[in-house]
Amino acid sequence: MEFVSALAKQVFEKVKGECGQPSEIEGLKLYASLEKVDLMPIVLQPSICFVLQAEKHVSTGKQTFVYSEDTYLINSVTRPVEASLLDVSQERPYVGFSLAIDQQMVGQLMMEMSPWQQEASSHPQRDFTQSTKMTPAIENVVTRLLGLLDNPMDRDILAPSIFRELYYEVLKGPGGGLLRNCVSNHAGANRIAPVVHYIEQNFERNLAIEEIANVAGMSASTLHEHFKQVTTVSPMQYVKSLRLHKARSMLSSGYQVAEVCYEVGYSSPSQFSREFKRYFGFTPSEARSLVSTIE
């Protein structure tokens, strides 16, 4: 089996054939796959994502973000996406990892960096997700972070400081605004970020557009316009998409269809089945038999 780096081999051996699993370091998740994936619906969490081998595409409506060994992905809010794995084979597997964004740590760093980054922090962000070129400094931090996996004492003592260093390097770079999206309310996408956070925390309820607009401090029509500019869909389309992606994930994990239906906010099983099939092309029952190959 071919690996482009010792790190890729190390992570692949840690995953042990499972597509995605938490590591011994809290917030760090490892991924590997021997199969190419053309399209898989997932719910992308606020995270910084790296590919150690192969290539990954994440699509959100009209946008597609590509990242591989020389780039990384920053995502600042929970959002439904379509993911693909390319340049993958049994001989050359996909290997990657993601780091959940610690909002408290990022917020603390932002305050400490503000005397030097006041101008940068005021720049509006127009999206929630961005693919950014890897830098030597970030590559160095990543190498040291993954080097902690095999030593429990190193993990417990050094991981927090290395996380902080990684966030620091990302905040200094062109993708830093995406991290600021997680904890700030600036112009552009940052104005919509609190709305998305509210939806992700309440999507299983019967949300009305008026309630969401009230959270945004906008009229329903103004919210609709700004929300669609950033996410390419309307607020209510986003609610439905998040519900259905969550349902897809639960069904793939073995939950019963009726249980999932009510858990994600549908009151009618027939409506749930109808909308699920229209969105994914197969029924909820069929989804339970499909095994996810990536998350």
XYZ file of N, CA and C in Angstrom, residues 24-238:
645
model
N -7.649 9.572 20.311
C -7.484 9.694 21.759
C -7.393 11.148 22.200
N -7.242 12.062 21.220
C -7.190 13.491 21.517
C -8.573 14.074 21.292
N -9.164 14.644 22.321
C -10.521 15.171 22.218
C -10.602 16.237 21.129
N -11.612 16.103 20.271
C -11.816 17.063 19.201
C -11.119 16.711 17.907
N -10.234 15.720 17.938
C -9.478 15.313 16.752
C -10.065 14.017 16.215
N -10.523 14.033 14.971
C -11.134 12.855 14.366
C -10.309 12.424 13.159
N -10.114 11.113 13.012
C -9.286 10.560 11.958
C -10.154 9.882 10.903
N -9.705 9.943 9.635
C -10.480 9.389 8.525
C -9.584 8.573 7.600
N -10.149 7.534 7.009
C -9.458 6.772 5.976
C -10.490 6.039 5.137
N -10.179 5.842 3.877
C -11.068 5.094 2.992
C -10.249 4.471 1.872
N -10.581 3.226 1.534
C -9.946 2.536 0.417
C -10.756 2.679 -0.861
N -11.915 3.338 -0.757
C -12.817 3.445 -1.890
C -13.011 4.896 -2.306
N -13.081 5.118 -3.596
C -13.481 6.414 -4.129
C -14.959 6.649 -3.817
N -15.317 7.870 -3.492
C -16.710 8.206 -3.201
C -17.133 9.326 -4.141
N -18.164 9.064 -4.960
C -18.604 10.069 -5.926
C -19.412 11.172 -5.264
N -20.298 10.799 -4.344
C -21.130 11.810 -3.695
C -21.745 11.221 -2.437
N -21.575 11.910 -1.318
C -22.134 11.435 -0.052
C -22.648 12.637 0.733
N -23.940 12.658 1.104
C -24.452 13.754 1.929
C -23.938 13.634 3.361
N -23.411 14.722 3.898
C -22.924 14.750 5.274
C -23.325 16.074 5.908
N -23.209 16.151 7.221
C -23.366 17.418 7.934
C -21.982 17.835 8.422
N -21.456 18.884 7.846
C -20.117 19.363 8.183
C -20.184 20.226 9.431
N -19.387 19.883 10.425
C -19.365 20.607 11.686
C -18.327 21.734 11.633
N -18.403 22.717 12.557
C -17.348 23.743 12.620
C -16.008 23.078 12.897
N -15.104 23.158 11.962
C -13.864 22.393 12.070
C -12.828 22.887 11.076
N -11.588 22.457 11.320
C -10.501 22.636 10.368
C -10.146 21.245 9.883
N -10.194 21.035 8.567
C -10.080 19.695 7.999
C -8.841 19.590 7.112
N -8.141 18.479 7.234
C -6.905 18.265 6.491
C -6.964 16.945 5.736
N -6.361 16.913 4.574
C -6.178 15.686 3.811
C -4.690 15.372 3.778
N -4.326 14.186 4.220
C -2.929 13.752 4.189
C -2.607 12.970 2.924
N -3.664 12.453 2.277
C -3.472 11.702 1.032
C -4.779 11.679 0.266
N -4.713 11.840 -1.067
C -5.846 11.874 -1.985
C -6.434 13.283 -2.064
N -7.690 13.382 -2.451
C -8.327 14.682 -2.671
C -9.786 14.601 -2.241
N -10.263 15.659 -1.610
C -11.644 15.690 -1.133
C -12.342 16.932 -1.658
N -13.596 16.773 -2.086
C -14.426 17.880 -2.543
C -15.618 18.012 -1.593
N -15.956 19.238 -1.241
C -17.146 19.519 -0.441
C -17.981 20.529 -1.210
N -19.227 20.166 -1.503
C -20.099 21.026 -2.308
C -21.255 21.546 -1.476
N -21.528 22.844 -1.613
C -22.642 23.490 -0.919
C -23.419 24.299 -1.949
N -24.470 23.714 -2.502
C -25.216 24.428 -3.527
C -24.371 24.622 -4.770
N -24.082 25.882 -5.105
C -23.336 26.196 -6.324
C -21.833 26.211 -6.105
N -21.381 26.071 -4.859
C -19.958 26.163 -4.557
C -19.364 24.782 -4.291
N -18.124 24.599 -4.735
C -17.377 23.387 -4.431
C -15.997 23.771 -3.913
N -15.631 23.216 -2.771
C -14.336 23.483 -2.156
C -13.485 22.219 -2.272
N -12.272 22.384 -2.761
C -11.367 21.268 -3.002
C -10.162 21.398 -2.079
N -9.795 20.285 -1.436
C -8.567 20.324 -0.652
C -7.874 18.973 -0.693
N -6.540 19.024 -0.617
C -5.709 17.825 -0.709
C -4.490 18.014 0.191
N -3.354 17.427 -0.177
C -2.203 17.466 0.720
C -1.646 18.876 0.939
N -1.827 19.773 -0.036
C -1.232 21.102 0.079
C -2.236 22.192 0.434
N -3.448 21.796 0.818
C -4.466 22.756 1.242
C -5.205 22.206 2.457
N -5.998 23.058 3.094
C -6.865 22.603 4.179
C -8.175 23.365 4.104
N -9.189 22.858 4.772
C -10.527 23.437 4.721
C -10.898 23.990 6.087
N -11.461 25.190 6.099
C -12.021 25.758 7.326
C -13.520 25.873 7.143
N -14.270 25.347 8.092
C -15.723 25.484 8.081
C -16.168 26.055 9.415
N -16.953 27.152 9.383
C -17.219 27.885 10.621
C -18.591 27.617 11.236
N -19.500 26.944 10.518
C -20.821 26.640 11.081
C -21.247 25.249 10.638
N -22.200 24.668 11.357
C -22.781 23.400 10.929
C -23.565 23.618 9.643
N -23.282 22.807 8.620
C -24.014 22.967 7.361
C -24.082 21.645 6.601
N -25.206 21.373 5.950
C -25.321 20.173 5.118
C -24.527 20.368 3.828
N -23.760 19.364 3.435
C -22.956 19.441 2.220
C -22.964 18.089 1.517
N -22.403 18.060 0.328
C -22.151 16.820 -0.393
C -20.637 16.652 -0.483
N -20.117 15.494 -0.100
C -18.669 15.264 -0.096
C -18.302 14.177 -1.096
N -17.119 14.334 -1.705
C -16.594 13.354 -2.644
C -15.129 13.086 -2.328
N -14.697 11.846 -2.540
C -13.290 11.473 -2.399
C -12.768 11.053 -3.763
N -11.676 11.689 -4.208
C -11.111 11.414 -5.516
C -9.659 10.959 -5.376
N -9.158 10.373 -6.454
C -7.770 9.902 -6.485
C -7.520 8.883 -5.369
N -8.488 7.961 -5.200
C -8.430 6.960 -4.131
C -8.472 5.561 -4.746
N -7.713 4.652 -4.188
C -7.750 3.252 -4.621
C -7.340 2.364 -3.460
N -7.470 1.053 -3.639
C -7.041 0.110 -2.611
C -5.547 0.246 -2.337
N -4.799 0.598 -3.362
C -3.354 0.754 -3.212
C -2.976 2.115 -2.637
N -3.808 3.115 -2.882
C -3.504 4.483 -2.423
C -4.739 5.057 -1.719
N -4.933 4.777 -0.447
C -6.163 5.166 0.263
C -6.240 6.666 0.560
N -7.472 7.080 0.811
C -7.695 8.431 1.329
C -7.386 8.430 2.815
N -6.670 9.463 3.282
C -6.360 9.619 4.696
C -6.514 11.100 5.052
N -7.174 11.370 6.157
C -7.334 12.756 6.584
C -7.697 12.849 8.046
N -7.880 14.060 8.517
C -8.324 14.266 9.892
C -8.973 15.634 10.012
N -9.740 15.818 11.058
C -10.387 17.116 11.306
C -10.248 17.486 12.775
N -10.212 18.771 13.016
C -10.120 19.302 14.377
C -11.332 20.177 14.645
N -12.158 19.791 15.621
C -13.311 20.606 15.999
C -12.837 21.959 16.517
N -13.540 23.013 16.148
C -13.134 24.359 16.537
C -13.575 24.643 17.967
N -12.631 24.983 18.803
C -12.880 25.362 20.194
C -13.134 26.866 20.225
N -14.411 27.257 20.313
C -14.763 28.670 20.223
C -14.151 29.485 21.359
N -14.091 28.909 22.547
C -13.530 29.636 23.681
C -12.044 29.928 23.457
N -11.305 28.944 22.977
C -9.879 29.142 22.737
C -9.649 30.153 21.610
N -10.448 30.051 20.551
C -10.321 30.995 19.443
C -10.654 32.410 19.907
N -11.722 32.545 20.705
C -12.094 33.864 21.221
C -11.004 34.491 22.068
N -10.368 33.683 22.909
C -9.279 34.191 23.733
C -8.118 34.666 22.863
N -7.780 33.876 21.856
C -6.704 34.266 20.950
C -7.034 35.558 20.206
N -8.285 35.694 19.779
C -8.692 36.905 19.072
C -8.477 38.140 19.933
N -8.820 38.039 21.212
C -8.616 39.177 22.107
C -7.137 39.507 22.257
N -6.311 38.478 22.392
C -4.878 38.704 22.555
C -4.245 39.255 21.286
N -4.787 38.871 20.124
C -4.215 39.305 18.856
C -4.782 40.625 18.355
N -5.855 41.103 18.985
C -6.561 42.272 18.460
C -5.699 43.525 18.301
N -4.733 43.807 19.181
C -3.916 45.008 18.946
C -3.141 44.962 17.631
N -2.870 43.763 17.133
C -2.112 43.620 15.887
C -2.998 43.307 14.688
N -4.256 42.910 14.934
C -5.102 42.457 13.827
C -6.431 43.194 13.743
N -6.480 44.418 14.205
C -7.749 45.157 14.182
C -8.265 45.324 12.761
N -7.365 45.647 11.829
C -7.796 45.840 10.439
C -8.270 44.539 9.824
N -7.506 43.464 10.055
C -7.870 42.173 9.470
C -9.196 41.667 10.011
N -9.440 41.869 11.314
C -10.660 41.328 11.917
C -11.904 42.068 11.476
N -11.748 43.234 10.864
C -12.921 43.996 10.412
C -13.318 43.644 8.993
N -12.508 42.854 8.280
C -12.827 42.495 6.913
C -14.031 41.562 6.884
N -15.072 41.869 6.078
C -16.247 40.998 6.020
C -15.929 39.665 5.365
N -16.580 38.601 5.846
C -16.457 37.276 5.254
C -17.735 36.972 4.502
N -17.604 36.439 3.306
C -18.773 36.223 2.466
C -19.223 34.771 2.416
N -18.596 33.947 3.198
C -19.021 32.554 3.220
C -18.666 31.939 4.554
N -19.104 30.687 4.755
C -18.833 29.960 5.987
C -17.704 28.951 5.817
N -17.347 28.655 4.579
C -16.380 27.600 4.297
C -15.338 28.118 3.320
N -14.100 27.676 3.500
C -13.027 28.151 2.627
C -11.903 27.133 2.562
N -11.390 26.899 1.363
C -10.206 26.075 1.171
C -8.997 26.998 1.081
N -7.968 26.707 1.858
C -6.820 27.600 2.001
C -5.520 26.830 1.825
N -4.538 27.476 1.224
C -3.255 26.827 0.973
C -2.518 26.559 2.283
N -1.944 25.376 2.381
C -1.140 24.999 3.540
C 0.119 25.854 3.616
N 0.519 26.219 4.824
C 1.762 26.966 5.024
C 2.769 26.067 5.752
N 4.056 26.372 5.629
C 5.054 25.580 6.368
C 4.795 25.581 7.871
N 4.356 26.720 8.412
C 4.101 26.798 9.851
C 2.965 25.867 10.263
N 1.870 25.848 9.492
C 0.745 24.973 9.823
C 1.124 23.514 9.623
N 1.875 23.224 8.582
C 2.333 21.854 8.367
C 3.180 21.371 9.546
N 4.009 22.259 10.090
C 4.833 21.912 11.246
C 3.967 21.609 12.466
N 2.939 22.440 12.688
C 2.046 22.236 13.833
C 1.292 20.923 13.688
N 0.783 20.650 12.485
C 0.037 19.424 12.230
C 0.902 18.191 12.501
N 2.147 18.243 12.068
C 3.061 17.114 12.288
C 3.246 16.853 13.780
N 3.421 17.921 14.545
C 3.613 17.755 15.990
C 2.333 17.291 16.674
N 1.179 17.761 16.185
C -0.100 17.339 16.767
C -0.323 15.846 16.582
N -0.141 15.353 15.366
C -0.343 13.926 15.109
C 0.729 13.083 15.795
N 1.865 13.691 16.071
C 2.912 12.976 16.778
C 2.569 12.664 18.221
N 1.493 13.289 18.739
C 1.080 13.042 20.121
C 0.231 11.783 20.275
N -0.250 11.231 19.161
C -1.262 10.177 19.224
C -0.821 8.950 20.008
N 0.463 8.626 19.975
C 0.916 7.373 20.580
C 1.449 7.521 22.003
N 1.366 8.730 22.557
C 1.918 8.945 23.896
C 0.870 9.612 24.784
N 0.255 8.874 25.714
C -0.815 9.442 26.549
C -0.393 10.690 27.321
N 0.799 10.704 27.891
C 1.233 11.879 28.651
C 1.400 13.085 27.730
N 1.996 12.885 26.558
C 2.153 13.978 25.600
C 0.782 14.511 25.180
N -0.161 13.602 24.940
C -1.501 14.022 24.522
C -2.133 14.931 25.558
N -2.119 14.502 26.798
C -2.796 15.253 27.849
C -2.138 16.597 28.126
N -0.823 16.633 28.072
C -0.106 17.842 28.473
C 0.105 18.816 27.317
N 0.416 18.296 26.127
C 0.822 19.168 25.027
C -0.288 19.513 24.039
N -1.331 18.669 23.936
C -2.356 18.893 22.917
C -2.996 20.281 23.003
N -3.402 20.766 24.188
C -4.034 22.098 24.229
C -3.143 23.209 23.684
N -1.866 23.160 23.997
C -0.974 24.219 23.513
C -0.767 24.126 22.003
N -0.775 22.909 21.467
C -0.615 22.757 20.018
C -1.895 23.173 19.297
N -3.061 22.861 19.860
C -4.317 23.368 19.304
C -4.263 24.893 19.215
N -3.855 25.511 20.306
C -3.788 26.976 20.365
C -2.840 27.513 19.284
N -1.728 26.847 19.104
C -0.771 27.282 18.087
C -1.354 27.141 16.683
N -2.100 26.066 16.449
C -2.722 25.876 15.143
C -3.751 26.982 14.872
N -4.623 27.253 15.860
C -5.597 28.332 15.691
C -4.892 29.668 15.435
N -3.802 29.889 16.133
C -3.041 31.130 15.978
C -2.542 31.275 14.536
N -1.981 30.208 13.989
C -1.459 30.268 12.624
C -2.593 30.458 11.611
N -3.733 29.811 11.858
C -4.869 29.972 10.948
C -5.423 31.387 11.031
N -5.540 31.942 12.242
C -6.051 33.298 12.411
C -5.167 34.329 11.712
N -3.887 34.077 11.630
C -2.981 35.006 10.966
C -3.112 34.963 9.449
N -3.648 33.860 8.925
C -3.672 33.664 7.484
C -4.953 34.127 6.823
N -5.079 33.867 5.507
C -6.246 34.324 4.748
C -7.559 33.678 5.172
N -7.480 32.537 5.863
C -8.704 31.897 6.341
C -9.083 32.277 7.752
N -8.354 33.239 8.344
C -8.615 33.609 9.728
C -10.012 34.142 9.978
N -10.573 34.806 8.984
C -11.924 35.338 9.148
C -12.962 34.265 9.371
N -12.719 33.062 8.850
C -13.657 31.966 9.060
C -13.662 31.537 10.518
N -12.506 31.559 11.172
C -12.475 31.263 12.604
C -13.180 32.361 13.389
N -12.979 33.597 12.976
C -13.668 34.702 13.667
C -15.182 34.585 13.518
N -15.638 33.986 12.400
C -17.078 33.763 12.227
C -17.668 32.953 13.375
N -16.864 32.081 13.940
C -17.374 31.186 14.985
C -17.735 31.921 16.262
N -17.113 33.058 16.516
C -17.289 33.737 17.804
C -17.679 35.204 17.668
N -17.792 35.707 16.441
C -18.056 37.139 16.245
C -19.279 37.360 15.380
N -19.758 38.574 15.380
C -20.891 38.979 14.554
C -20.495 40.196 13.739
N -19.736 39.968 12.654
C -19.316 41.068 11.804
C -20.214 41.142 10.573
N -19.759 41.884 9.563
C -20.539 42.054 8.341
C -20.493 40.793 7.497
N -21.199 40.836 6.353
C -21.184 39.709 5.429
C -21.753 38.457 6.063
N -21.050 37.346 5.863
C -21.524 36.059 6.391
C -21.596 36.073 7.904
N -20.774 36.889 8.542
C -20.786 36.924 10.003
C -22.135 37.370 10.557
N -22.880 38.173 9.814
C -24.212 38.576 10.258
C -25.175 37.389 10.235
N -24.931 36.458 9.330
C -25.811 35.308 9.185
C -25.386 34.163 10.097
N -24.117 34.140 10.512
C -23.622 33.035 11.334
C -24.471 32.779 12.579
N -24.863 33.818 13.358
C -25.706 33.549 14.535
C -27.051 32.919 14.164
N -27.569 33.256 12.986
C -28.838 32.682 12.537
C -28.659 31.192 12.258
N -27.548 30.849 11.593
C -27.271 29.448 11.302
C -27.080 28.663 12.600
N -26.363 29.254 13.554
C -26.185 28.599 14.857
C -27.543 28.358 15.527
N -28.437 29.326 15.437
C -29.759 29.188 16.050
C -30.541 28.057 15.373
N -30.474 28.002 14.049
C -31.176 26.947 13.320
C -30.628 25.568 13.693
N -29.309 25.440 13.767
C -28.726 24.130 14.069
C -29.088 23.656 15.472
N -29.359 24.598 16.387
C -29.724 24.234 17.748
C -31.222 23.980 17.907
N -32.015 24.385 16.893
C -33.475 24.306 17.029
C -34.168 23.704 15.810
N -33.416 23.091 14.889
C -34.011 22.656 13.628
C -35.095 21.607 13.807
N -35.072 20.867 14.933
C -36.064 19.816 15.123
C -37.418 20.388 15.561
N -37.454 21.682 15.919
C -38.720 22.335 16.286
C -39.428 22.848 15.040
N -40.655 23.256 15.204
C -41.431 23.821 14.102
C -41.069 25.296 13.941
N -39.909 25.542 13.356
C -39.417 26.909 13.213
C -40.210 27.670 12.152
N -40.588 28.890 12.474
C -41.244 29.773 11.517
C -40.247 30.830 11.056
N -40.431 31.333 9.855
C -39.512 32.327 9.313
C -39.494 33.586 10.173
N -40.629 33.904 10.804
C -40.687 35.096 11.656
C -39.787 34.945 12.878
N -39.746 33.744 13.442
C -38.886 33.496 14.604
C -37.415 33.628 14.218
N -37.056 33.071 13.069
C -35.664 33.133 12.610
C -35.281 34.573 12.289
N -36.198 35.313 11.661
C -35.932 36.714 11.329
C -35.746 37.549 12.586
N -36.500 37.238 13.629
C -36.373 37.953 14.889
C -34.993 37.741 15.504
N -34.455 36.529 15.398
C -33.101 36.240 15.877
C -32.087 37.082 15.114
N -32.321 37.242 13.806
C -31.397 37.996 12.959
C -31.547 39.498 13.133
N -32.673 39.929 13.714
C -32.918 41.363 13.814
C -33.224 41.979 12.466
N -33.851 41.193 11.573
C -34.189 41.655 10.228
C -35.649 41.329 9.939
N -36.174 41.941 8.896
C -37.477 41.515 8.408
C -37.311 40.176 7.711
N -38.408 39.461 7.530
C -38.332 38.152 6.884
C -37.774 38.261 5.469
N -38.183 39.293 4.739
C -37.711 39.450 3.358
C -36.226 39.797 3.302
N -35.765 40.647 4.236
C -34.341 41.009 4.266
C -33.494 39.816 4.650
N -33.954 39.042 5.651
C -33.234 37.838 6.045
C -33.132 36.870 4.875
N -34.252 36.675 4.184
C -34.273 35.756 3.041
C -33.209 36.155 2.021
N -33.114 37.440 1.730
C -32.161 37.935 0.734
C -30.719 37.710 1.188
N -30.394 38.115 2.432
C -29.022 37.994 2.929
C -28.624 36.534 3.130
N -29.559 35.751 3.642
C -29.272 34.336 3.905
C -28.962 33.604 2.607
N -29.741 33.887 1.570
C -29.545 33.196 0.298
C -28.260 33.643 -0.381
N -27.871 34.900 -0.188
C -26.611 35.375 -0.752
C -25.429 34.592 -0.198
N -25.506 34.254 1.095
C -24.390 33.578 1.760
C -24.438 32.072 1.553
N -25.613 31.459 1.729
C -25.709 29.995 1.733
C -26.224 29.401 0.426
N -26.737 30.232 -0.483
C -27.339 29.858 -1.775
C -28.737 29.247 -1.625
N -29.255 29.123 -0.398
C -30.613 28.623 -0.183
C -31.328 29.560 0.782
N -32.657 29.437 0.839
C -33.440 30.242 1.766
C -33.336 29.675 3.179
N -33.714 30.455 4.209
C -33.657 29.918 5.574
C -34.462 28.636 5.753
N -35.669 28.584 5.192
C -36.495 27.399 5.379
C -35.977 26.206 4.580
N -35.376 26.464 3.420
C -34.722 25.381 2.687
C -33.537 24.835 3.484
N -32.849 25.725 4.182
C -31.711 25.308 4.997
C -32.189 24.429 6.154
